[in-house]
mmCIF file with all atom_site columns, C-alpha atoms and ligand atoms in Angstrom:
data_model
loop_
_atom_site.group_PDB
_atom_site.id
_atom_site.type_symbol
_atom_site.label_atom_id
_atom_site.label_alt_id
_atom_site.label_comp_id
_atom_site.label_asym_id
_atom_site.label_entity_id
_atom_site.label_seq_id
_atom_site.pdbx_PDB_ins_code
_atom_site.Cartn_x
_atom_site.Cartn_y
_atom_site.Cartn_z
_atom_site.occupancy
_atom_site.B_iso_or_equiv
_atom_site.pdbx_formal_charge
_atom_site.auth_seq_id
_atom_site.auth_comp_id
_atom_site.auth_asym_id
_atom_site.auth_atom_id
_atom_site.pdbx_PDB_model_num
ATOM   1   C  CA  . MET L 1 1   ? 0.240   0.190  -0.141  1.00 86.00 ? 10  MET L CA  1
ATOM   2   C  CA  . ARG L 1 2   ? 1.358   3.389  -1.049  1.00 91.00 ? 11  ARG L CA  1
ATOM   3   C  CA  . CYS L 1 3   ? 2.513   5.660  1.784   1.00 94.00 ? 12  CYS L CA  1
ATOM   4   C  CA  . PRO L 1 4   ? 0.439   8.750  1.711   1.00 92.00 ? 13  PRO L CA  1
ATOM   5   C  CA  . THR L 1 5   ? 3.308   10.789 3.455   1.00 94.00 ? 14  THR L CA  1
ATOM   6   C  CA  . CYS L 1 6   ? 6.346   9.380  1.220   1.00 96.00 ? 15  CYS L CA  1
ATOM   7   C  CA  . ALA L 1 7   ? 4.665   7.238  -1.463  1.00 93.00 ? 16  ALA L CA  1
ATOM   8   C  CA  . GLY L 1 8   ? 6.911   4.285  -0.317  1.00 93.00 ? 17  GLY L CA  1
ATOM   9   C  CA  . ARG L 1 9   ? 5.622   1.177  -1.124  1.00 93.00 ? 18  ARG L CA  1
ATOM   10  C  CA  . ASP L 1 10  ? 6.612   -0.760 1.908   1.00 95.00 ? 19  ASP L CA  1
ATOM   11  C  CA  . ASP L 1 11  ? 4.699   -1.040 5.464   1.00 96.00 ? 20  ASP L CA  1
ATOM   12  C  CA  . LYS L 1 12  ? 4.193   -3.628 8.066   1.00 96.00 ? 21  LYS L CA  1
ATOM   13  C  CA  . VAL L 1 13  ? 0.783   -4.496 9.958   1.00 95.00 ? 22  VAL L CA  1
ATOM   14  C  CA  . VAL L 1 14  ? 0.880   -3.122 13.170  1.00 95.00 ? 23  VAL L CA  1
ATOM   15  C  CA  . ASP L 1 15  ? -2.643  -3.968 14.115  1.00 95.00 ? 24  ASP L CA  1
ATOM   16  C  CA  . SER L 1 16  ? -5.343  -5.924 12.281  1.00 94.00 ? 25  SER L CA  1
ATOM   17  C  CA  . ARG L 1 17  ? -9.125  -6.190 13.760  1.00 94.00 ? 26  ARG L CA  1
ATOM   18  C  CA  . LEU L 1 18  ? -12.497 -6.439 12.501  1.00 91.00 ? 27  LEU L CA  1
ATOM   19  C  CA  . ALA L 1 19  ? -14.520 -3.538 11.698  1.00 86.00 ? 28  ALA L CA  1
ATOM   20  C  CA  . ASP L 1 20  ? -18.095 -2.898 10.514  1.00 80.00 ? 29  ASP L CA  1
ATOM   21  C  CA  . ASP L 1 21  ? -19.711 -5.863 12.133  1.00 81.00 ? 30  ASP L CA  1
ATOM   22  C  CA  . GLY L 1 22  ? -17.246 -7.995 10.929  1.00 83.00 ? 31  GLY L CA  1
ATOM   23  C  CA  . ALA L 1 23  ? -17.959 -7.189 7.170   1.00 81.00 ? 32  ALA L CA  1
ATOM   24  C  CA  . ALA L 1 24  ? -14.350 -5.317 6.964   1.00 86.00 ? 33  ALA L CA  1
ATOM   25  C  CA  . ILE L 1 25  ? -10.964 -6.001 8.329   1.00 91.00 ? 34  ILE L CA  1
ATOM   26  C  CA  . ARG L 1 26  ? -9.355  -2.835 9.610   1.00 93.00 ? 35  ARG L CA  1
ATOM   27  C  CA  . ARG L 1 27  ? -5.391  -3.108 9.359   1.00 95.00 ? 36  ARG L CA  1
ATOM   28  C  CA  . ARG L 1 28  ? -2.930  -0.281 11.152  1.00 96.00 ? 37  ARG L CA  1
ATOM   29  C  CA  . ARG L 1 29  ? 0.064   0.009  8.915   1.00 96.00 ? 38  ARG L CA  1
ATOM   30  C  CA  . ALA L 1 30  ? 3.261   1.558  9.634   1.00 97.00 ? 39  ALA L CA  1
ATOM   31  C  CA  . CYS L 1 31  ? 5.799   2.822  6.543   1.00 96.00 ? 40  CYS L CA  1
ATOM   32  C  CA  . LEU L 1 32  ? 8.858   1.200  6.430   1.00 96.00 ? 41  LEU L CA  1
ATOM   33  C  CA  . ALA L 1 33  ? 10.603  4.428  4.971   1.00 96.00 ? 42  ALA L CA  1
ATOM   34  C  CA  . CYS L 1 34  ? 9.236   7.251  7.062   1.00 97.00 ? 43  CYS L CA  1
ATOM   35  C  CA  . GLY L 1 35  ? 7.419   5.746  9.870   1.00 96.00 ? 44  GLY L CA  1
ATOM   36  C  CA  . ARG L 1 36  ? 4.048   7.319  8.802   1.00 96.00 ? 45  ARG L CA  1
ATOM   37  C  CA  . ARG L 1 37  ? 0.987   5.280  10.331  1.00 96.00 ? 46  ARG L CA  1
ATOM   38  C  CA  . PHE L 1 38  ? -2.162  4.878  8.265   1.00 95.00 ? 47  PHE L CA  1
ATOM   39  C  CA  . THR L 1 39  ? -5.257  2.700  8.221   1.00 94.00 ? 48  THR L CA  1
ATOM   40  C  CA  . THR L 1 40  ? -6.591  0.234  5.231   1.00 93.00 ? 49  THR L CA  1
ATOM   41  C  CA  . PHE L 1 41  ? -9.763  -1.568 5.368   1.00 88.00 ? 50  PHE L CA  1
ATOM   42  C  CA  . GLU L 1 42  ? -10.230 -5.066 3.448   1.00 88.00 ? 51  GLU L CA  1
ATOM   43  C  CA  . ARG L 1 43  ? -13.689 -5.695 2.318   1.00 81.00 ? 52  ARG L CA  1
ATOM   44  C  CA  . ILE L 1 44  ? -15.189 -8.843 0.334   1.00 77.00 ? 53  ILE L CA  1
ATOM   45  C  CA  . GLU L 1 45  ? -15.613 -7.646 -3.381  1.00 70.00 ? 54  GLU L CA  1
ATOM   46  C  CA  . GLU L 1 46  ? -18.972 -6.232 -3.949  1.00 64.00 ? 55  GLU L CA  1
ATOM   47  C  CA  . THR L 1 47  ? -21.852 -8.467 -5.346  1.00 75.00 ? 56  THR L CA  1
ATOM   48  C  CA  . PRO L 1 48  ? -22.505 -7.148 -9.164  1.00 83.00 ? 57  PRO L CA  1
ATOM   49  C  CA  . LEU L 1 49  ? -24.757 -4.523 -9.736  1.00 89.00 ? 58  LEU L CA  1
ATOM   50  C  CA  . MET L 1 50  ? -27.710 -5.392 -11.779 1.00 92.00 ? 59  MET L CA  1
ATOM   51  C  CA  . VAL L 1 51  ? -29.581 -3.035 -14.014 1.00 92.00 ? 60  VAL L CA  1
ATOM   52  C  CA  . VAL L 1 52  ? -33.499 -3.608 -14.508 1.00 92.00 ? 61  VAL L CA  1
ATOM   53  C  CA  . LYS L 1 53  ? -34.318 -2.193 -17.937 1.00 87.00 ? 62  LYS L CA  1
ATOM   54  C  CA  . ARG L 1 54  ? -37.430 -1.036 -18.998 1.00 83.00 ? 63  ARG L CA  1
ATOM   55  C  CA  . SER L 1 55  ? -38.493 -4.304 -20.489 1.00 88.00 ? 64  SER L CA  1
ATOM   56  C  CA  . GLY L 1 56  ? -38.090 -6.166 -17.479 1.00 90.00 ? 65  GLY L CA  1
ATOM   57  C  CA  . GLN L 1 57  ? -34.658 -7.552 -18.542 1.00 92.00 ? 66  GLN L CA  1
ATOM   58  C  CA  . ARG L 1 58  ? -31.716 -7.523 -16.020 1.00 91.00 ? 67  ARG L CA  1
ATOM   59  C  CA  . GLU L 1 59  ? -28.282 -6.969 -17.197 1.00 91.00 ? 68  GLU L CA  1
ATOM   60  C  CA  . PRO L 1 60  ? -24.982 -6.437 -15.246 1.00 90.00 ? 69  PRO L CA  1
ATOM   61  C  CA  . PHE L 1 61  ? -24.209 -2.967 -14.995 1.00 91.00 ? 70  PHE L CA  1
ATOM   62  C  CA  . ASP L 1 62  ? -21.711 -1.573 -17.593 1.00 89.00 ? 71  ASP L CA  1
ATOM   63  C  CA  . ARG L 1 63  ? -19.315 1.031  -16.475 1.00 88.00 ? 72  ARG L CA  1
ATOM   64  C  CA  . GLY L 1 64  ? -18.076 1.529  -20.115 1.00 89.00 ? 73  GLY L CA  1
ATOM   65  C  CA  . LYS L 1 65  ? -21.917 2.043  -21.370 1.00 88.00 ? 74  LYS L CA  1
ATOM   66  C  CA  . LEU L 1 66  ? -22.207 4.939  -18.793 1.00 90.00 ? 75  LEU L CA  1
ATOM   67  C  CA  . VAL L 1 67  ? -18.844 6.480  -19.715 1.00 90.00 ? 76  VAL L CA  1
ATOM   68  C  CA  . ALA L 1 68  ? -19.837 6.237  -23.710 1.00 89.00 ? 77  ALA L CA  1
ATOM   69  C  CA  . GLY L 1 69  ? -23.106 8.001  -22.641 1.00 88.00 ? 78  GLY L CA  1
ATOM   70  C  CA  . LEU L 1 70  ? -21.366 10.623 -20.471 1.00 91.00 ? 79  LEU L CA  1
ATOM   71  C  CA  . ARG L 1 71  ? -18.951 11.263 -23.505 1.00 90.00 ? 80  ARG L CA  1
ATOM   72  C  CA  . ALA L 1 72  ? -21.267 11.712 -26.020 1.00 89.00 ? 81  ALA L CA  1
ATOM   73  C  CA  . ALA L 1 73  ? -23.282 14.112 -23.911 1.00 89.00 ? 82  ALA L CA  1
ATOM   74  C  CA  . THR L 1 74  ? -20.209 16.014 -22.802 1.00 90.00 ? 83  THR L CA  1
ATOM   75  C  CA  . LYS L 1 75  ? -18.344 16.045 -26.180 1.00 89.00 ? 84  LYS L CA  1
ATOM   76  C  CA  . SER L 1 76  ? -16.440 19.362 -27.124 1.00 88.00 ? 85  SER L CA  1
ATOM   77  C  CA  . ARG L 1 77  ? -17.907 20.767 -23.729 1.00 88.00 ? 86  ARG L CA  1
ATOM   78  C  CA  . ALA L 1 78  ? -14.551 22.510 -22.148 1.00 84.00 ? 87  ALA L CA  1
ATOM   79  C  CA  . GLY L 1 79  ? -13.892 21.653 -18.697 1.00 81.00 ? 88  GLY L CA  1
ATOM   80  C  CA  . VAL L 1 80  ? -16.416 18.811 -18.667 1.00 81.00 ? 89  VAL L CA  1
ATOM   81  C  CA  . GLY L 1 81  ? -15.050 16.130 -21.004 1.00 77.00 ? 90  GLY L CA  1
ATOM   82  C  CA  . GLU L 1 82  ? -12.088 15.277 -18.824 1.00 79.00 ? 91  GLU L CA  1
ATOM   83  C  CA  . ARG L 1 83  ? -14.367 14.722 -15.842 1.00 86.00 ? 92  ARG L CA  1
ATOM   84  C  CA  . VAL L 1 84  ? -16.324 12.161 -17.314 1.00 90.00 ? 93  VAL L CA  1
ATOM   85  C  CA  . GLU L 1 85  ? -14.457 9.088  -15.972 1.00 88.00 ? 94  GLU L CA  1
ATOM   86  C  CA  . ALA L 1 86  ? -14.654 10.498 -12.243 1.00 90.00 ? 95  ALA L CA  1
ATOM   87  C  CA  . LEU L 1 87  ? -18.424 11.349 -12.821 1.00 91.00 ? 96  LEU L CA  1
ATOM   88  C  CA  . ALA L 1 88  ? -18.917 8.144  -13.821 1.00 92.00 ? 97  ALA L CA  1
ATOM   89  C  CA  . ALA L 1 89  ? -17.227 6.301  -11.009 1.00 89.00 ? 98  ALA L CA  1
ATOM   90  C  CA  . GLU L 1 90  ? -19.126 8.650  -8.479  1.00 90.00 ? 99  GLU L CA  1
ATOM   91  C  CA  . LEU L 1 91  ? -22.397 7.508  -10.224 1.00 92.00 ? 100 LEU L CA  1
ATOM   92  C  CA  . GLU L 1 92  ? -21.399 3.938  -9.794  1.00 91.00 ? 101 GLU L CA  1
ATOM   93  C  CA  . ASP L 1 93  ? -20.561 4.169  -6.006  1.00 89.00 ? 102 ASP L CA  1
ATOM   94  C  CA  . ALA L 1 94  ? -24.154 5.876  -5.572  1.00 90.00 ? 103 ALA L CA  1
ATOM   95  C  CA  . LEU L 1 95  ? -25.674 3.408  -7.517  1.00 91.00 ? 104 LEU L CA  1
ATOM   96  C  CA  . ARG L 1 96  ? -24.207 0.303  -5.837  1.00 87.00 ? 105 ARG L CA  1
ATOM   97  C  CA  . LEU L 1 97  ? -25.327 2.101  -2.394  1.00 87.00 ? 106 LEU L CA  1
ATOM   98  C  CA  . GLU L 1 98  ? -28.912 1.709  -3.736  1.00 86.00 ? 107 GLU L CA  1
ATOM   99  C  CA  . GLY L 1 99  ? -28.043 -1.933 -5.328  1.00 79.00 ? 108 GLY L CA  1
ATOM   100 C  CA  . PRO L 1 100 ? -28.175 -4.878 -6.010  1.00 87.00 ? 109 PRO L CA  1
ATOM   101 C  CA  . GLU L 1 101 ? -30.473 -3.752 -8.366  1.00 92.00 ? 110 GLU L CA  1
ATOM   102 C  CA  . VAL L 1 102 ? -31.236 -0.417 -10.170 1.00 93.00 ? 111 VAL L CA  1
ATOM   103 C  CA  . THR L 1 103 ? -33.297 0.356  -12.637 1.00 91.00 ? 112 THR L CA  1
ATOM   104 C  CA  . SER L 1 104 ? -32.109 2.196  -15.995 1.00 88.00 ? 113 SER L CA  1
ATOM   105 C  CA  . GLN L 1 105 ? -34.410 4.878  -15.272 1.00 86.00 ? 114 GLN L CA  1
ATOM   106 C  CA  . ALA L 1 106 ? -32.716 5.520  -11.873 1.00 89.00 ? 115 ALA L CA  1
ATOM   107 C  CA  . ILE L 1 107 ? -29.339 5.718  -13.808 1.00 91.00 ? 116 ILE L CA  1
ATOM   108 C  CA  . GLY L 1 108 ? -30.844 8.129  -16.300 1.00 89.00 ? 117 GLY L CA  1
ATOM   109 C  CA  . LEU L 1 109 ? -32.200 10.334 -13.767 1.00 88.00 ? 118 LEU L CA  1
ATOM   110 C  CA  . ALA L 1 110 ? -28.888 10.127 -11.756 1.00 91.00 ? 119 ALA L CA  1
ATOM   111 C  CA  . VAL L 1 111 ? -26.856 11.276 -14.812 1.00 92.00 ? 120 VAL L CA  1
ATOM   112 C  CA  . LEU L 1 112 ? -29.123 14.084 -15.295 1.00 88.00 ? 121 LEU L CA  1
ATOM   113 C  CA  . GLU L 1 113 ? -29.179 15.238 -11.893 1.00 89.00 ? 122 GLU L CA  1
ATOM   114 C  CA  . ARG L 1 114 ? -25.357 15.494 -11.815 1.00 91.00 ? 123 ARG L CA  1
ATOM   115 C  CA  . LEU L 1 115 ? -25.033 16.628 -15.419 1.00 90.00 ? 124 LEU L CA  1
ATOM   116 C  CA  . ARG L 1 116 ? -27.708 19.465 -14.727 1.00 86.00 ? 125 ARG L CA  1
ATOM   117 C  CA  . VAL L 1 117 ? -25.238 20.758 -12.094 1.00 88.00 ? 126 VAL L CA  1
ATOM   118 C  CA  . ILE L 1 118 ? -22.125 20.359 -14.303 1.00 89.00 ? 127 ILE L CA  1
ATOM   119 C  CA  . ASP L 1 119 ? -22.959 21.759 -17.514 1.00 87.00 ? 128 ASP L CA  1
ATOM   120 C  CA  . GLU L 1 120 ? -26.488 22.489 -19.010 1.00 83.00 ? 129 GLU L CA  1
ATOM   121 C  CA  . VAL L 1 121 ? -25.876 21.856 -22.589 1.00 84.00 ? 130 VAL L CA  1
ATOM   122 C  CA  . ALA L 1 122 ? -24.365 18.243 -21.531 1.00 88.00 ? 131 ALA L CA  1
ATOM   123 C  CA  . TYR L 1 123 ? -27.431 17.797 -19.580 1.00 85.00 ? 132 TYR L CA  1
ATOM   124 C  CA  . LEU L 1 124 ? -30.146 18.822 -22.156 1.00 83.00 ? 133 LEU L CA  1
ATOM   125 C  CA  . ARG L 1 125 ? -28.164 16.506 -24.916 1.00 84.00 ? 134 ARG L CA  1
ATOM   126 C  CA  . PHE L 1 126 ? -28.181 13.738 -22.305 1.00 87.00 ? 135 PHE L CA  1
ATOM   127 C  CA  . ALA L 1 127 ? -31.908 14.461 -21.724 1.00 83.00 ? 136 ALA L CA  1
ATOM   128 C  CA  . SER L 1 128 ? -32.834 14.187 -25.033 1.00 79.00 ? 137 SER L CA  1
ATOM   129 C  CA  . VAL L 1 129 ? -31.055 11.114 -25.976 1.00 76.00 ? 138 VAL L CA  1
ATOM   130 C  CA  . TYR L 1 130 ? -32.418 9.357  -22.853 1.00 73.00 ? 139 TYR L CA  1
ATOM   131 C  CA  . LYS L 1 131 ? -36.051 10.152 -23.492 1.00 66.00 ? 140 LYS L CA  1
ATOM   132 C  CA  . GLY L 1 132 ? -36.223 12.463 -26.818 1.00 61.00 ? 141 GLY L CA  1
ATOM   133 C  CA  . PHE L 1 133 ? -36.927 15.456 -24.786 1.00 57.00 ? 142 PHE L CA  1
ATOM   134 C  CA  . THR L 1 134 ? -36.378 18.840 -26.524 1.00 54.00 ? 143 THR L CA  1
ATOM   135 C  CA  . ASP L 1 135 ? -36.415 21.175 -23.811 1.00 57.00 ? 144 ASP L CA  1
ATOM   136 C  CA  . ALA L 1 136 ? -35.912 21.390 -19.838 1.00 57.00 ? 145 ALA L CA  1
ATOM   137 C  CA  . GLY L 1 137 ? -39.432 21.397 -19.241 1.00 66.00 ? 146 GLY L CA  1
ATOM   138 C  CA  . ASP L 1 138 ? -39.845 17.975 -20.693 1.00 63.00 ? 147 ASP L CA  1
ATOM   139 C  CA  . PHE L 1 139 ? -37.482 16.776 -18.057 1.00 58.00 ? 148 PHE L CA  1
ATOM   140 C  CA  . GLU L 1 140 ? -38.856 18.770 -15.238 1.00 66.00 ? 149 GLU L CA  1
ATOM   141 C  CA  . ARG L 1 141 ? -42.250 17.206 -15.688 1.00 67.00 ? 150 ARG L CA  1
ATOM   142 C  CA  . GLU L 1 142 ? -40.840 13.640 -16.042 1.00 60.00 ? 151 GLU L CA  1
ATOM   143 C  CA  . ALA L 1 143 ? -38.508 13.786 -13.109 1.00 59.00 ? 152 ALA L CA  1
ATOM   144 C  CA  . GLY L 1 144 ? -41.411 14.910 -11.076 1.00 65.00 ? 153 GLY L CA  1
ATOM   145 C  CA  . LEU L 1 145 ? -43.169 11.728 -12.221 1.00 58.00 ? 154 LEU L CA  1
ATOM   146 C  CA  . LEU L 1 146 ? -40.182 9.364  -11.660 1.00 51.00 ? 155 LEU L CA  1
ATOM   147 C  CA  . THR L 1 147 ? -39.617 10.849 -7.955  1.00 56.00 ? 156 THR L CA  1
ATOM   148 C  CA  . LYS L 1 148 ? -43.476 10.141 -7.050  1.00 57.00 ? 157 LYS L CA  1
ATOM   149 C  CA  . ALA L 1 149 ? -43.394 6.743  -8.776  1.00 51.00 ? 158 ALA L CA  1
ATOM   150 C  CA  . THR L 1 150 ? -40.451 5.595  -7.017  1.00 50.00 ? 159 THR L CA  1
ATOM   151 C  CA  . GLU L 1 151 ? -40.788 7.027  -3.490  1.00 49.00 ? 160 GLU L CA  1
ATOM   152 C  CA  . PRO L 1 152 ? -43.640 4.833  -2.117  1.00 50.00 ? 161 PRO L CA  1
ATOM   153 C  CA  . LYS L 1 153 ? -42.968 1.695  -3.719  1.00 47.00 ? 162 LYS L CA  1
ATOM   154 C  CA  . ARG L 1 154 ? -41.111 -0.323 -1.055  1.00 49.00 ? 163 ARG L CA  1
ATOM   155 C  CA  . ARG L 1 155 ? -42.580 -3.949 -1.537  1.00 52.00 ? 164 ARG L CA  1
ATOM   156 C  CA  . ASP L 1 156 ? -40.731 -5.263 1.513   1.00 56.00 ? 165 ASP L CA  1
ATOM   157 C  CA  . GLU L 1 157 ? -42.867 -3.212 3.901   1.00 54.00 ? 166 GLU L CA  1
ATOM   158 C  CA  . PRO L 1 158 ? -46.112 -4.535 5.226   1.00 59.00 ? 167 PRO L CA  1
ATOM   159 C  CA  . PRO L 1 159 ? -49.453 -2.761 4.116   1.00 55.00 ? 168 PRO L CA  1
ATOM   160 C  CA  . GLY L 1 160 ? -51.054 0.060  6.001   1.00 56.00 ? 169 GLY L CA  1
HETATM 161 ZN ZN1 . LIG Y 2 .   ? 6.212   6.535  4.368   1.00 85.94 ? 17  LIG Y ZN1 1
#
């Protein structure tokens, strides 16, 4: 593990214990070069994130597709294109928190929410591909509908 202080690659584990109710192992490490102490967490690799498409079909989440969609939307937009990889990683993290299954609509909405803050042109481009929208008003209405449609839909809660 690279030392955060001197970037040295050699360290020794000085303490190791369970964390997060046993879901992780926390290791205290000491850099052999500069002595800096830092902490690492080891976890089981995540279960695959599944995307439920409008048709009801499921497929594994593909970050490459997300990146391609973002690249198309941000093409030739100064200062935005280079953020695509980071944005995709951030979106994937957020989606995994909602997983192990997310709908393709939820992904589209998450992308739109972020693009809207970053770059309005990219936002409208993505919206137009996503739903054939021609102006922001179309999406405002759809976003309202999606939010209403998804919030109360918790099948695992008992009725009434
Ligand atoms: Zn060091």
